[in-house]
Coordinates of C-alpha atoms in Angstrom, one line a residue:
X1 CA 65.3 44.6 99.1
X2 CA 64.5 48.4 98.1
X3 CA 63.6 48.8 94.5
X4 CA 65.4 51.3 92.6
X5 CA 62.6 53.8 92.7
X6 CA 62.9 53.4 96.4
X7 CA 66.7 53.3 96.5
X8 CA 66.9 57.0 94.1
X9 CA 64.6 58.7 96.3
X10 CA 66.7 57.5 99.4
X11 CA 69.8 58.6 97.8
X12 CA 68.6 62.0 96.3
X13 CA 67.6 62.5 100.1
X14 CA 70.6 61.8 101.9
X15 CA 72.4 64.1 99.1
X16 CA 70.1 67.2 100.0
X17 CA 70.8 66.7 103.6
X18 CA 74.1 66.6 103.8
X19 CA 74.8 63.0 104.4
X20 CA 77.3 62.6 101.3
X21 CA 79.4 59.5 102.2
X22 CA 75.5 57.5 102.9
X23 CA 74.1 59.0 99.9
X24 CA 77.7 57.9 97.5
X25 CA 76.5 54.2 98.5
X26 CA 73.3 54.1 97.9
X27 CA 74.4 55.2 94.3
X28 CA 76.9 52.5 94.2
X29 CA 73.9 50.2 95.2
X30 CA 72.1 51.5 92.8
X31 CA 74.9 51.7 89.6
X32 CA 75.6 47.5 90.6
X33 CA 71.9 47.0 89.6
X34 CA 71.7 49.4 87.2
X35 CA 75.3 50.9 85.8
X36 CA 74.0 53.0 82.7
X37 CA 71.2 54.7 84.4
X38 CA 72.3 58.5 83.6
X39 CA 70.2 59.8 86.4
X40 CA 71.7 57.7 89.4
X41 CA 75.4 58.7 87.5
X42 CA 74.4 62.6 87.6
X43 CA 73.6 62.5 91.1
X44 CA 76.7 60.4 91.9
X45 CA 78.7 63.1 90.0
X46 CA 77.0 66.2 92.4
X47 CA 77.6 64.2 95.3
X48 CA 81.4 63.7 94.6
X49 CA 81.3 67.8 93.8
X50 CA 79.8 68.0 97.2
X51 CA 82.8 66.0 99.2
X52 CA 85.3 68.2 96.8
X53 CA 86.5 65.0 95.0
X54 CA 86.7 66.7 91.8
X55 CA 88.1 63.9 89.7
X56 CA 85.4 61.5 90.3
X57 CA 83.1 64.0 90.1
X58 CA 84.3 64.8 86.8
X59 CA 84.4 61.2 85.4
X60 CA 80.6 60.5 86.7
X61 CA 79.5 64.1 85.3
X62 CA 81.1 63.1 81.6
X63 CA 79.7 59.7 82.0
X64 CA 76.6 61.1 82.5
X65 CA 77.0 63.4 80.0
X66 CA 77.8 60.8 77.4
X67 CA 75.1 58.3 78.2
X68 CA 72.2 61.6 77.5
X69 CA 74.2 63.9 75.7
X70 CA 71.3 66.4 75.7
X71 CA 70.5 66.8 79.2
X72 CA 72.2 70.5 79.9
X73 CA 72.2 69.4 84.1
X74 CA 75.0 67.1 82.6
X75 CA 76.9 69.5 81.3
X76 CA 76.8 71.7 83.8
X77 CA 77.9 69.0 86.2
X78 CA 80.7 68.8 84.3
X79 CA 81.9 71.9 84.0
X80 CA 81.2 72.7 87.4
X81 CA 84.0 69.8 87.9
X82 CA 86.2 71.2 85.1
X83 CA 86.5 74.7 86.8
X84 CA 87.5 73.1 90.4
X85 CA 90.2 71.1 88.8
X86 CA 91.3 74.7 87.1
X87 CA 90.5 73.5 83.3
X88 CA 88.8 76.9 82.6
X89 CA 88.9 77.0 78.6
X90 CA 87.2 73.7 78.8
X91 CA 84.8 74.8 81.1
X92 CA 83.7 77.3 79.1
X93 CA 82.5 75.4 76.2
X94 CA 80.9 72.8 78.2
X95 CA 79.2 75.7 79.8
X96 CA 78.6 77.2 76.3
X97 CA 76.6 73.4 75.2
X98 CA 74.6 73.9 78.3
X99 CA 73.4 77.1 77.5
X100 CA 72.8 75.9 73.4
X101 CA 70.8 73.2 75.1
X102 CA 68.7 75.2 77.7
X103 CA 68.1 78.7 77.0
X104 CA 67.6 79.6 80.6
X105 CA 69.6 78.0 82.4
X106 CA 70.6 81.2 84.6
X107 CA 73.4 78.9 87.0
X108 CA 75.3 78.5 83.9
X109 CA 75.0 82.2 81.9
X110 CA 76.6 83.5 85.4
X111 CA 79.0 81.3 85.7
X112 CA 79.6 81.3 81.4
X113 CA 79.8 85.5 82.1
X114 CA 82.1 85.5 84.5
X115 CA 84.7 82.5 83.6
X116 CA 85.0 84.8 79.8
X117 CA 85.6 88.3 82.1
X118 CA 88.3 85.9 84.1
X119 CA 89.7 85.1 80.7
X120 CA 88.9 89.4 79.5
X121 CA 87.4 87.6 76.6
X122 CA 84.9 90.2 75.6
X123 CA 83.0 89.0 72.3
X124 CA 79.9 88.5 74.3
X125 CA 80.3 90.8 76.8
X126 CA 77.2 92.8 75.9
X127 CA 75.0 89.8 75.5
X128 CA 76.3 88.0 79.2
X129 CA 75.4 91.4 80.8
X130 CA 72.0 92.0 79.4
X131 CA 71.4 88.3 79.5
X132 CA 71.8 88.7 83.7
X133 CA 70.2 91.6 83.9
X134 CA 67.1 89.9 82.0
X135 CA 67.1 87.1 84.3
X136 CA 67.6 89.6 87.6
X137 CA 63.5 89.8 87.9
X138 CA 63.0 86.1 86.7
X139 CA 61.6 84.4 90.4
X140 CA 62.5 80.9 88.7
X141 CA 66.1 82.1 87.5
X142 CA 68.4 82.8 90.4
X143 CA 70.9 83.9 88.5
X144 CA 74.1 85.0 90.9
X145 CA 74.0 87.7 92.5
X146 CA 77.6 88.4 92.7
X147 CA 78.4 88.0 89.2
X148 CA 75.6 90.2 88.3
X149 CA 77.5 93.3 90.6
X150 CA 81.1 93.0 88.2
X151 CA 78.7 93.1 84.9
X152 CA 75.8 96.0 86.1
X153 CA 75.2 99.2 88.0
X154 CA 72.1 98.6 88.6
X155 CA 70.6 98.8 92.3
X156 CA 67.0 97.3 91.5
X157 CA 68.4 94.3 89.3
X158 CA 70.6 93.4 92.1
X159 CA 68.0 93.5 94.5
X160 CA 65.7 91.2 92.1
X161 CA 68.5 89.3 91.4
X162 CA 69.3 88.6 95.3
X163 CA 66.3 87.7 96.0
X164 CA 65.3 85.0 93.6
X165 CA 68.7 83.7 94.0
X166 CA 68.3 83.1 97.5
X167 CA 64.6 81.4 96.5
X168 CA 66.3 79.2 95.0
X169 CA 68.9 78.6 96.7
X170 CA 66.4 77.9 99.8
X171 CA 64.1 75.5 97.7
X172 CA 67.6 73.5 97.0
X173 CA 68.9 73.1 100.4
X174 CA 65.1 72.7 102.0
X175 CA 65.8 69.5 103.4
X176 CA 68.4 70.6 105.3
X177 CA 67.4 73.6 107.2
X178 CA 65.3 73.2 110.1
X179 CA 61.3 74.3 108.7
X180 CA 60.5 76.2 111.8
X181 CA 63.1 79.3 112.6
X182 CA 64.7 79.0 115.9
X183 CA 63.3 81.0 119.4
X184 CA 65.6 82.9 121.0
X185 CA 64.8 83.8 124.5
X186 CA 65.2 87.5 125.8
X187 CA 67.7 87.9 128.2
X188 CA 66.9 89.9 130.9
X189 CA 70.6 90.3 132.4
X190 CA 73.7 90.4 129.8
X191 CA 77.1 90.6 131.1
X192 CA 78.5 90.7 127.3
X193 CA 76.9 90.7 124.3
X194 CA 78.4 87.4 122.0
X195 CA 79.1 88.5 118.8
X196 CA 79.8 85.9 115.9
X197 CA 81.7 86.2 112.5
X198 CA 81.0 84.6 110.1
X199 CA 83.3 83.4 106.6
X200 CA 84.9 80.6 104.2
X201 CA 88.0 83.2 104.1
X202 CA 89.8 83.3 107.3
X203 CA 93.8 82.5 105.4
X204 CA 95.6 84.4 103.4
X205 CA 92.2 86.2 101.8
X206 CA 91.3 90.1 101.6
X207 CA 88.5 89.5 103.7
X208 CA 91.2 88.4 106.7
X209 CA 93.8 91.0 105.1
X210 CA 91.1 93.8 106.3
X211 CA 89.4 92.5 109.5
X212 CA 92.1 91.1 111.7
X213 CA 92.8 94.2 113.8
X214 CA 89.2 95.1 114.1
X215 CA 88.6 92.1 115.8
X216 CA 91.2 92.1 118.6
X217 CA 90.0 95.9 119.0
X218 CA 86.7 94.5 120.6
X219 CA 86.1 95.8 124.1
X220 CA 86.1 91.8 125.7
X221 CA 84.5 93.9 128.7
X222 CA 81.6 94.2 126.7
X223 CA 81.4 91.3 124.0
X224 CA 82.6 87.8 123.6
X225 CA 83.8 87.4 120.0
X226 CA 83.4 83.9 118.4
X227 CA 84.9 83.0 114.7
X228 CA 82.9 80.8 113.0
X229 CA 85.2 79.2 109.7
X230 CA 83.7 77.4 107.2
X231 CA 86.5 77.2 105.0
X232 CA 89.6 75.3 105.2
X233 CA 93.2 77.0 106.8
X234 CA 96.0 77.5 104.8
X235 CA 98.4 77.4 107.8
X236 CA 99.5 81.1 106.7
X237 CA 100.0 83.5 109.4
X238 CA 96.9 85.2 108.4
X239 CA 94.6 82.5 109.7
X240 CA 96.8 82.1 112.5
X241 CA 96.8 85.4 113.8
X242 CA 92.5 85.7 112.7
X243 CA 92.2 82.5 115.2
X244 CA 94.3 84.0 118.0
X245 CA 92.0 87.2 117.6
X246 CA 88.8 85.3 118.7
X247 CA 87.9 84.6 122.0
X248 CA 87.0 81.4 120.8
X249 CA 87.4 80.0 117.3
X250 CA 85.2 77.5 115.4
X251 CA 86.7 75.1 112.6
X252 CA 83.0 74.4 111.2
X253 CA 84.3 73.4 107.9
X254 CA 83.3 69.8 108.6
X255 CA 80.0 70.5 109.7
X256 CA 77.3 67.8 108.0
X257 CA 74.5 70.6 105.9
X258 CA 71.7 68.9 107.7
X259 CA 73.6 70.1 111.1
X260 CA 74.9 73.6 110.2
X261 CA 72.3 75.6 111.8
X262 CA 71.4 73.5 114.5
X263 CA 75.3 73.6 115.7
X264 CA 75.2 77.4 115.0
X265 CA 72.4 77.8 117.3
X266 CA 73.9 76.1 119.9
X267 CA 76.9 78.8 120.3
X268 CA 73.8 80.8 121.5
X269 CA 75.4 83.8 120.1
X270 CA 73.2 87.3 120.3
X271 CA 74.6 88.9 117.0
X272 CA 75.9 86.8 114.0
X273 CA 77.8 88.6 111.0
X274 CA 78.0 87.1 107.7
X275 CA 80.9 88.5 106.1
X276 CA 80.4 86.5 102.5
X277 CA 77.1 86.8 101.6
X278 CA 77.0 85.6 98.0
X279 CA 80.5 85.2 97.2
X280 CA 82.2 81.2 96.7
X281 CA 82.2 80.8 100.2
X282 CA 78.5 81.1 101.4
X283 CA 76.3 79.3 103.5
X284 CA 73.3 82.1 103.6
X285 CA 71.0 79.9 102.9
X286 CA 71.4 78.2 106.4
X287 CA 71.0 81.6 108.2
X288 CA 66.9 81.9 106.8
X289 CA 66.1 79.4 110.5
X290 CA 67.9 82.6 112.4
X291 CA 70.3 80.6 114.5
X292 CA 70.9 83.9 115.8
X293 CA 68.5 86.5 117.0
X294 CA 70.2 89.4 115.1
X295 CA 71.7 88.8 111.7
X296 CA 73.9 91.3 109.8
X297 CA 75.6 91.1 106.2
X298 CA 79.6 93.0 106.1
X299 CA 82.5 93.6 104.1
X300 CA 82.6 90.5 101.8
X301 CA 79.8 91.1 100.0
X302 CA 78.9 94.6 98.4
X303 CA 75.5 94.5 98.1
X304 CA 71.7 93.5 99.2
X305 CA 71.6 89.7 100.2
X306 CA 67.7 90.1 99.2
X307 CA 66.9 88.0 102.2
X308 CA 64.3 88.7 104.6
X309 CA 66.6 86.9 107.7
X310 CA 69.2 89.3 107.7
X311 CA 68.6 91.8 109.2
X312 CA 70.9 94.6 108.8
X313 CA 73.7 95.6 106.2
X314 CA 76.7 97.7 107.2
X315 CA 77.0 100.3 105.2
X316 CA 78.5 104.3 105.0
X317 CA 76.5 107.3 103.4
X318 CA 78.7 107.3 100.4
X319 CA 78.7 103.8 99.3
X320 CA 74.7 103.8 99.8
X321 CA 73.3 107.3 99.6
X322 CA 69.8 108.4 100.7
X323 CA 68.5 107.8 97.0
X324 CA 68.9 103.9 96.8
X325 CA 68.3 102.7 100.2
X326 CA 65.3 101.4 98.5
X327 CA 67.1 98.9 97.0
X328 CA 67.9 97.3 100.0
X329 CA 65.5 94.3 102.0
X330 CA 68.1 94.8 104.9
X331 CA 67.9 97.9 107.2
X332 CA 70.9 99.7 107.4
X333 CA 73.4 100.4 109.7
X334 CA 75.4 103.8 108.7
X335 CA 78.6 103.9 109.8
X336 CA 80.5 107.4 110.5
X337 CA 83.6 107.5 107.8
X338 CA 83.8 104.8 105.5
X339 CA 82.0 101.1 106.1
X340 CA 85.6 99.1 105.2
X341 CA 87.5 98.9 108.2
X342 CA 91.9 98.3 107.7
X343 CA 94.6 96.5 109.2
X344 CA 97.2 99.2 110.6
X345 CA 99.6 96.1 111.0
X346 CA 99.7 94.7 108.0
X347 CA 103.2 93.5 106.7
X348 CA 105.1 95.1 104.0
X349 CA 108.5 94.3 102.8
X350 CA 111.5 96.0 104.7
X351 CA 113.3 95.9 101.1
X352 CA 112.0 98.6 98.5
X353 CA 112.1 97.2 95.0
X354 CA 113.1 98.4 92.2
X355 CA 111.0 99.2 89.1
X356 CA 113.5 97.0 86.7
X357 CA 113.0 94.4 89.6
X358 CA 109.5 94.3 88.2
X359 CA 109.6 94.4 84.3
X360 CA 108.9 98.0 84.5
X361 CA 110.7 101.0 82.7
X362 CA 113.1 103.3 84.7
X363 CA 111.5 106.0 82.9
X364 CA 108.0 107.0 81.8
X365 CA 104.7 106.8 83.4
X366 CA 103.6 103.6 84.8
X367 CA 99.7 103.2 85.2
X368 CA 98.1 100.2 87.1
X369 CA 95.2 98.2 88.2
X370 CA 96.4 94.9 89.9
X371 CA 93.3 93.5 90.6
X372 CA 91.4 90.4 89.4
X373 CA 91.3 90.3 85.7
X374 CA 87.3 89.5 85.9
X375 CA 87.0 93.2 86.8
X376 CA 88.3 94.8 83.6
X377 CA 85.2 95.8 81.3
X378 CA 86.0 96.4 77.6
X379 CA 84.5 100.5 78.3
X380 CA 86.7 100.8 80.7
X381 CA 89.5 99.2 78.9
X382 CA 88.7 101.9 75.9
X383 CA 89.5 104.5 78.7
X384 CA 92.7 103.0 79.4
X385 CA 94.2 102.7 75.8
X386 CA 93.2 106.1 74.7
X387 CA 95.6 107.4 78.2
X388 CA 98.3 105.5 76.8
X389 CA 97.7 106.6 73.6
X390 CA 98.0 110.6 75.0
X391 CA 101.3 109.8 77.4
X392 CA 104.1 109.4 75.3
X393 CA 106.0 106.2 76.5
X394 CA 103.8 105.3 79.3
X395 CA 102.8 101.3 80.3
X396 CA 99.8 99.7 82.0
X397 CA 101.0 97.7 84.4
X398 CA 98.3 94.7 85.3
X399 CA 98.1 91.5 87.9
X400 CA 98.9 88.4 86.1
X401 CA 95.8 86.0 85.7
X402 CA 96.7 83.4 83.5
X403 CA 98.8 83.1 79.7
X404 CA 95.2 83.0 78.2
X405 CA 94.1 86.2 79.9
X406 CA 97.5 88.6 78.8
X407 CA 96.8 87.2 75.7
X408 CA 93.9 88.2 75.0
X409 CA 94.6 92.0 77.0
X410 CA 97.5 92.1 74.4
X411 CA 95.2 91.5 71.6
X412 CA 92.3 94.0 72.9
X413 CA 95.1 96.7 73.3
X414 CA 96.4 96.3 69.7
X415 CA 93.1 96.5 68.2
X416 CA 92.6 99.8 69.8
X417 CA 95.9 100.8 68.0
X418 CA 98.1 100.0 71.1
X419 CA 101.6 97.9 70.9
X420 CA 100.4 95.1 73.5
X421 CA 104.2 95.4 74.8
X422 CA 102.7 98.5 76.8
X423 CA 101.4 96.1 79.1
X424 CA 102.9 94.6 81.7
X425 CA 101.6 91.9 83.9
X426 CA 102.9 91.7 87.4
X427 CA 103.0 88.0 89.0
X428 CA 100.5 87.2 92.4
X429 CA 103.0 87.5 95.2
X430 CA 103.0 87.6 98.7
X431 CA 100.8 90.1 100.3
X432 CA 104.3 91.7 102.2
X433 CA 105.7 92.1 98.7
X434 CA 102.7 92.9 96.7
X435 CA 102.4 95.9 98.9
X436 CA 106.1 97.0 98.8
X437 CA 105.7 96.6 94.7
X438 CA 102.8 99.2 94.8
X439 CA 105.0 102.6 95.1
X440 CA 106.7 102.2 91.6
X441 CA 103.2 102.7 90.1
X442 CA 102.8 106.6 89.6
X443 CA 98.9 106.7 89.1
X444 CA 96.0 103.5 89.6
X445 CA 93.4 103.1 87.8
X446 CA 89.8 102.1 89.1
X447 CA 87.7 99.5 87.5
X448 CA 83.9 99.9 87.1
X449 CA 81.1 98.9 87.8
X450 CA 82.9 96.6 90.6
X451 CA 85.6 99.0 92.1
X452 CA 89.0 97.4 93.6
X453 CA 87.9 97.4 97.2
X454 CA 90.6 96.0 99.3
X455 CA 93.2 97.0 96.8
X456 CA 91.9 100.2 96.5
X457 CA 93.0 100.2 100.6
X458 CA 96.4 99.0 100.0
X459 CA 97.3 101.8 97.7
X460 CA 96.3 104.4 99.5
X461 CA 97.8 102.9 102.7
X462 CA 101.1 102.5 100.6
X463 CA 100.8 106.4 99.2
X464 CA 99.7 105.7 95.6
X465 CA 96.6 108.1 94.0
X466 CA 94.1 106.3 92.5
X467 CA 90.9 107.3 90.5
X468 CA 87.8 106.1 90.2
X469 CA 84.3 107.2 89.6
X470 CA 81.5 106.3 91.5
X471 CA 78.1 104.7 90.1
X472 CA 74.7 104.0 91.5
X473 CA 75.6 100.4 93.6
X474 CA 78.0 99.8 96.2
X475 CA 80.1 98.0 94.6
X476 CA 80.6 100.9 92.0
X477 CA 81.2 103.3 94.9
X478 CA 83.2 101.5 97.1
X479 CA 86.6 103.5 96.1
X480 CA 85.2 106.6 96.2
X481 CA 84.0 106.2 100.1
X482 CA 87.3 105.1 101.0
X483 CA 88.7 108.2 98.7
X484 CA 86.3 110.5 100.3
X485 CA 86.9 109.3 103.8
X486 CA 90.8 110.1 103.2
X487 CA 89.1 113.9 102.2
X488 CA 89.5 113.6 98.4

C-alpha cells in the first residue's frame, strides 16, 4: 500500500495532467486515511473546479478553508467556486481575506479588480489599477492580462504583464504539455492551405456574432477551414450556423489537458488562429509545443499574448500605430481598413420598438453605453454626469448587469449631483432585439481605456453615432479604427 506521501504526489500529478476523475480518487483514498488533512481537501476542491462541479468544489474549498483558516490558496479556492456558482458579493470578500492574508497574491487582486468594476463599485479603483500595473513587470506575479487592458492604457505594462502571465501559466500546466515542440514537415506540394480557428465562444457570443460570415467567405479552392471548440454549445443558432460554416468542426471540449496538443497536432493544420487569447476561455498555454507550424492571435483578444509561440497578431494601422509596435512579442499582420471583420447577415428584429417599450422618455435626449458594466471607469463616468448635467432633461440609458450594480451607478450619479432616475438600465436580450432597441438611443457613448468593440459595430451597423477617443493600446483604440474605417 502507497503511503500518503506517495499517494499526494500521485494525486497532485494526475490533477496537473488532466486526469481529474483518477486524480478525485486518489484524494478519496487519501481523505479515508486521513479526512482533516487541509492539503489533500484543497486539492480535492481544484480538482472539482477543474470538472466544473462547482458545489463540491465549493464545500471542499470552505472545508479547507476552515481546517487552516490562514492559508490565502484556500480562500482563493473558494471564491474561485463562489463566482462560478454566481455568488459575486461573497466572492468578493473572500477574495478581499486572500489579499489581507497574502499581499501578492496577483490571481486574486485581478480577479478582486475586476469582480468590484463588474459590480461599478469604485472605492478602490485607484488602488486595483495601480496595484496591476505594479505587478505588470513582477516575473513571479502573472497577474491577468485581460483585466489589466479594462483598468490601464498602458502598452509596456501589458506587454510585461502578458508575458509573466503566460510564465506562469506554462510552469502550472508543465506536466501537461509535451516538453519538446512539435516538427512539422515542409510540404513541398499544397493543394490547400488548412486553416484552424480556434475559441471557447462558438454560441451565442460576440466573438461568433462577428466571425460567422468571414468564415463561409473562405475561398475552399484554396483552404480547408477547420473549427476547433473548446467550449460547450448552447444549441442557439449561432453555434449552429458557426459549425455549418467549417469544413469540418471539432467539439474538443472534452479533450483530457494531458491530450490537448497532441490531438491538435494531429489535424495537421498549416495555420492555427487563436481567437481568445487571455480571455475566460483560453487554452494558450497548450499552443507553446506549436501543434501548428504557424500561430496567430485575432479578434478575441485586444492585445499582445507576450508569447514567444505565436507568431503573428492581426492587427490594422489605427488600432496599433507605428509608435507602439514595440510593445508587441508577435509580428504583425496589418490589415487594409479596420482588423474587426462583421456579419452582414446578422438578424435584427422586423418589429421597430418603441422608446416607451423600453422605459425611455418620448422626449429628450437619450445617451447610451450598453456594454458590460466592468467597462465603466469612475473618469469616465465624471464625463457622463457633467453631459447630463448640461442637457436639460436628457437620460443615460445603460445595459443591466445586476440589482447590485444599478445600485451603486444610481448612487455614483447622485453624488455627482445627478437624480439617479436619469439612468435607465436596459435588460440583456436577444441579439435580434438588442439590435432593433439601438435606434431609440440618439448619441453612444464610448468607454475607456477598453472601448465597446463589438458593440461599437452594432451601432454603427444599426445607424447610431458614437464617440470615443482613442488611447495608446488597442483596446483603447478599437472604436476609433472601426470609426475611422467608416471615414469619421
Amino acid at each position: 500500500m502507497k503511503n500518503l506521501d506517495e499517494l499526494l504526489h500521485e494525486a497532485r500529478r494526475l490533477q496537473q495532467s488532466g486526469r481529474l476523475e483518477e486524480a478525485g480518487d486518489a484524494c478519496r483514498e487519501l481523505l479515508r486515511r486521513k479526512p482533516n488533512d487541509a492539503n489533500v481537501v484543497g486539492l480535492l476542491a481544484r480538482i472539482r473546479a477543474g470538472q466544473q462541479r462547482w458545489p463540491e468544489a465549493l464545500a471542499q474549498a470552505e472545508k479547507a478553508a476552515r481546517i487552516e483558516p490562514g492559508n490565502a490558496s484556500f480562500h482563493f479556492q473558494h471564491a474561485l467556486a463562489l463566482i462560478a456558482l454566481d455568488r459575486r458579493t461573497e466572492a468578493r470578500e473572500a477574495l478581499r481575506r486572500v489579499c489581507k492574508l497574502d499581499l501578492k497574491f496577483p490571481r486574486a487582486r485581478s480577479l478582486l479588480a475586476q469582480l468590484s468594476m463588474e459590480a461599478c463599485d469604485w472605492r478602490d479603483f485607484d488602488r486595483h489599477e495601480a496595484d496591476l500595473v505594479a505587478l505588470a513587470p513582477d516575473r513571479e506575479a502573472g497577474a491577468d492580462p485581460f483585466i489589466l487592458l479594462q483598468l490601464s492604457d498602458d502598452p509596456a505594462a501589458h506587454l510585461a504583464c502578458a508575458r509573466n502571465f503566460i510564465a506562469g501559466a506554462l510552469s502550472r500546466f508543465g506536466s501537461a504539455i509535451p516538453a519538446v515542440p512539435f516538427e512539422h514537415s515542409p510540404v513541398e506540394s499544397i493543394t490547400k492551405i488548412r486553416v484552424g480557428y480556434l475559441s471557447g465562444d462558438f454560441r451565442n457570443h460576440p466573438t461568433t456574432h462577428l466571425i460567422a460570415e468571414l468564415i463561409e467567405l473562405h475561398d475552399r479552392s484554396q483552404f480547408e477551414v477547420v473549427g476547433l471548440s473548446t467550449g460547450p454549445s448552447d444549441g442557439t443558432p449561432y453555434r449552429e450556423r458557426i459549425e455549418k460554416a467549417f469544413d469540418r468542426f471539432v467539439d474538443a471540449v472534452d479533450w483530457q489537458l494531458n491530450e490537448f496538443a497532441q490531438r491538435l497536432a494531429a489535424l495537421k493544420l498549416d495555420i492555427l488562429v487563436d481567437l481568445s487569447g487571455y480571455t475566460k476561455t483560453s487554452l494558450q498555454p497548450f499552443l507553446s509545443s506549436r501543434p501548428a507550424p504557424v500561430q496567430a492571435n485575432y479578434l478575441g483578444y485586444p492585445g499582445t499574448t507576450g508569447a514567444d509561440f505565436i507568431d503573428y497578431c492581426i492587427v490594422d494601422s489605427f488600432v496599433v500605430p507605428p509608435a507602439e509596435v514595440g510593445h508587441y512579442s508577435e509580428s504583425l499582420v496589418y490589415l487594409p481598413g479596420c482588423y474587426q471583420v462583421s456579419d452582414r447577415k446578422r438578424p435584427v428584429a422586423l418589429n421597430a420598438p418603441a422608446r416607451a417599450d423600453h422605459g425611455l422618455p418620448a422626449s429628450g435626449f437619450v445617451f447610451c453605453c450598453l456594454v458590460n458594466a466592468a467597462r465603466i471607469s469612475p473618469n469616465v463616468f465624471d464625463i457622463w454626469m457633467r453631459l447630463l448635467g448640461a442637457v436639460s432633461g436628457s437620460v443615460l440609458w445603460l445595459l443591466e448587469q445586476s440589482p447590485e450594480t444599478s445600485q451603486n451607478l444610481r448612487r455614483e450619479a447622485a453624488a455627482r449631483r445627478i437624480d439617479g432616475d436619469r439612468l435607465i438600465f436596459a435588460p440583456k436580450l436577444p441579439l435580434a432585439e438588442h439590435l432593433a432597441r439601438l435606434p431609440l438611443a440618439d448619441l453612444a457613448l464610448d468607454t475607456f481605456p477598453y472601448n465597446g468593440h463589438t458593440n461599437t459595430n452594432d451601432l454603427l451597423w444599426m445607424g447610431v453615432p458614437i464617440v470615443t477617443t482613442a488611447g495608446r493600446s488597442f483596446a483603447a483604440r478599437a472604436a476609433g479604427s472601426i470609426l475611422t474605417a467608416h471615414g469619421f
